């Protein structure tokens, strides 16, 4: 039984690595106009959903890029937030953490298939799951 459960270790490491982000606020870079202040994402009409999927329309309302999965994910997060009265930033962070955990699980399974070694796949995917600290550039004095 434990032989079948080994991919869950990288999944759990990936989930645990970002638990601190669950209560975090949105970043000040682009989250406001992409998510928290974007009416086409917060409360999409049927036409908005069609526009998200249409690659030939102007993309000003959606970050000037065609990323329908991102925009639909944000719309789903907003719907869950409204339905559960949970802050949108918390739902978005939970969604991203769950997707990261799933990435870690899939990396483990792919590595096991490619290398034929569960041990190597477990080590490599666990290292992938653990966050790396960003290096700060040196301060000029």
CSV table of C-alpha atoms in Angstrom, one decimal:
chain,number,residue,atom,x,y,z
A,1,UNK,CA,0.0,0.0,0.0
A,2,UNK,CA,2.8,2.4,0.8
A,3,UNK,CA,4.3,1.8,-2.6
A,4,UNK,CA,1.2,3.4,-4.2
A,5,UNK,CA,1.2,6.4,-1.8
A,6,UNK,CA,4.7,7.6,-2.4
A,7,UNK,CA,3.7,10.4,-4.9
A,8,UNK,CA,1.6,12.0,-2.1
A,9,UNK,CA,4.8,13.1,-0.3
A,10,UNK,CA,5.8,15.7,-3.0
A,11,UNK,CA,2.1,16.7,-3.2
A,12,UNK,CA,2.0,17.4,0.5
A,13,UNK,CA,5.4,19.1,0.5
A,14,UNK,CA,4.1,21.4,-2.3
A,15,UNK,CA,0.9,22.2,-0.3
A,16,UNK,CA,2.7,22.8,3.0
A,17,UNK,CA,5.4,25.0,1.4
A,18,UNK,CA,2.9,27.7,0.6
A,19,UNK,CA,0.4,27.6,3.5
A,20,UNK,CA,1.7,31.0,4.7
A,21,UNK,CA,0.4,32.5,1.4
A,22,UNK,CA,-3.2,31.4,2.1
A,23,UNK,CA,-3.9,34.4,4.4
A,24,UNK,CA,-1.8,36.8,2.3
A,25,UNK,CA,-3.2,39.8,0.4
A,26,UNK,CA,-3.0,40.4,-3.3
A,27,UNK,CA,0.3,41.7,-4.6
A,28,UNK,CA,0.5,45.3,-5.7
A,29,UNK,CA,1.8,44.5,-9.2
A,30,UNK,CA,-1.1,43.4,-11.4
A,31,UNK,CA,-3.6,41.6,-9.2
A,32,UNK,CA,-5.9,44.6,-8.9
A,33,UNK,CA,-6.6,45.1,-12.6
A,34,UNK,CA,-6.4,41.4,-13.5
A,35,UNK,CA,-8.6,40.1,-10.6
A,36,UNK,CA,-9.9,42.3,-7.8
A,37,UNK,CA,-11.1,45.2,-9.9
A,38,UNK,CA,-11.9,43.5,-13.2
A,39,UNK,CA,-15.6,43.3,-13.7
A,40,UNK,CA,-15.2,40.8,-16.5
A,41,UNK,CA,-13.6,38.4,-14.1
A,42,UNK,CA,-15.4,39.2,-10.9
A,43,UNK,CA,-19.0,38.9,-12.2
A,44,UNK,CA,-18.7,37.7,-15.8
A,45,UNK,CA,-21.6,37.9,-18.2
A,46,UNK,CA,-22.1,35.2,-20.8
A,47,UNK,CA,-20.5,37.6,-23.4
A,48,UNK,CA,-17.5,38.1,-21.1
A,49,UNK,CA,-17.0,34.3,-20.9
A,50,UNK,CA,-17.1,34.1,-24.7
A,51,UNK,CA,-14.6,37.0,-24.9
A,52,UNK,CA,-12.2,35.2,-22.6
A,53,UNK,CA,-12.2,32.2,-25.0
A,54,UNK,CA,-11.9,34.3,-28.2
A,55,UNK,CA,-8.2,34.7,-29.2
A,56,UNK,CA,-9.0,37.3,-31.9
A,57,UNK,CA,-10.6,40.0,-29.7
A,58,UNK,CA,-8.6,42.9,-28.2
A,59,UNK,CA,-7.3,41.8,-24.8
A,60,UNK,CA,-7.3,45.0,-22.8
A,61,UNK,CA,-9.7,43.7,-20.2
A,62,UNK,CA,-7.7,40.5,-19.7
A,63,UNK,CA,-4.1,41.7,-19.4
A,64,UNK,CA,-3.3,42.2,-23.1
A,65,UNK,CA,-2.6,38.5,-23.5
A,66,UNK,CA,-4.6,35.4,-24.4
A,67,UNK,CA,-4.6,33.2,-21.3
A,68,UNK,CA,-8.1,31.8,-21.1
A,69,UNK,CA,-7.3,29.3,-18.4
A,70,UNK,CA,-6.0,32.0,-16.1
A,71,UNK,CA,-9.0,34.2,-16.7
A,72,UNK,CA,-11.5,31.4,-16.3
A,73,UNK,CA,-9.7,30.3,-13.1
A,74,UNK,CA,-10.0,33.8,-11.7
A,75,UNK,CA,-13.7,33.9,-12.6
A,76,UNK,CA,-14.3,30.5,-10.9
A,77,UNK,CA,-12.4,31.8,-7.9
A,78,UNK,CA,-14.6,34.9,-7.8
A,79,UNK,CA,-17.7,32.7,-8.0
A,80,UNK,CA,-16.5,30.5,-5.1
A,81,UNK,CA,-15.6,33.6,-3.1
A,82,UNK,CA,-19.1,35.0,-3.6
A,83,UNK,CA,-20.8,31.7,-2.8
A,84,UNK,CA,-18.8,31.1,0.4
A,85,UNK,CA,-18.3,34.7,1.6
A,86,UNK,CA,-14.5,34.0,1.7
A,87,UNK,CA,-12.2,36.8,0.6
A,88,UNK,CA,-11.2,36.5,-3.0
A,89,UNK,CA,-7.4,36.7,-2.3
A,90,UNK,CA,-7.7,33.7,0.0
A,91,UNK,CA,-9.5,31.6,-2.7
A,92,UNK,CA,-7.0,32.6,-5.3
A,93,UNK,CA,-4.1,31.6,-3.1
A,94,UNK,CA,-5.7,28.3,-2.2
A,95,UNK,CA,-6.3,27.6,-5.9
A,96,UNK,CA,-2.7,28.4,-6.8
A,97,UNK,CA,-1.4,26.2,-3.9
A,98,UNK,CA,-3.6,23.3,-5.0
A,99,UNK,CA,-2.3,23.6,-8.6
A,100,UNK,CA,1.3,23.7,-7.4
A,101,UNK,CA,0.7,20.6,-5.3
A,102,UNK,CA,-0.8,18.9,-8.3
A,103,UNK,CA,2.3,19.9,-10.4
A,104,UNK,CA,4.5,18.3,-7.8
A,105,UNK,CA,2.5,15.1,-7.9
A,106,UNK,CA,2.6,15.0,-11.7
A,107,UNK,CA,6.4,15.7,-11.7
A,108,UNK,CA,6.9,12.7,-9.4
A,109,UNK,CA,4.9,10.4,-11.6
A,110,UNK,CA,6.6,11.6,-14.7
A,111,UNK,CA,10.0,11.2,-13.3
A,112,UNK,CA,9.2,7.7,-12.0
A,113,UNK,CA,8.0,6.8,-15.5
A,114,UNK,CA,11.0,8.3,-17.3
A,115,UNK,CA,13.8,7.1,-14.9
A,116,UNK,CA,12.2,3.8,-13.7
A,117,UNK,CA,13.3,4.7,-10.2
A,118,UNK,CA,10.8,5.6,-7.6
A,119,UNK,CA,13.5,6.7,-5.2
A,120,UNK,CA,15.1,9.1,-7.7
A,121,UNK,CA,11.7,10.4,-8.6
A,122,UNK,CA,10.8,11.0,-5.0
A,123,UNK,CA,14.0,12.9,-4.3
A,124,UNK,CA,13.8,15.0,-7.4
A,125,UNK,CA,10.1,15.9,-7.1
A,126,UNK,CA,10.5,16.6,-3.4
A,127,UNK,CA,13.3,19.1,-4.2
A,128,UNK,CA,11.0,20.6,-6.8
A,129,UNK,CA,8.2,21.0,-4.2
A,130,UNK,CA,10.3,22.9,-1.7
A,131,UNK,CA,10.4,26.6,-2.3
A,132,UNK,CA,13.7,28.3,-3.0
A,133,UNK,CA,14.5,31.6,-1.3
A,134,UNK,CA,14.9,34.5,-3.8
A,135,UNK,CA,18.3,36.0,-3.6
A,136,UNK,CA,18.3,39.7,-3.0
A,137,UNK,CA,20.7,41.8,-5.1
A,138,UNK,CA,23.6,43.3,-3.1
A,139,UNK,CA,22.9,46.8,-1.8
A,140,UNK,CA,25.2,49.5,-3.2
A,141,UNK,CA,26.5,51.6,-0.4
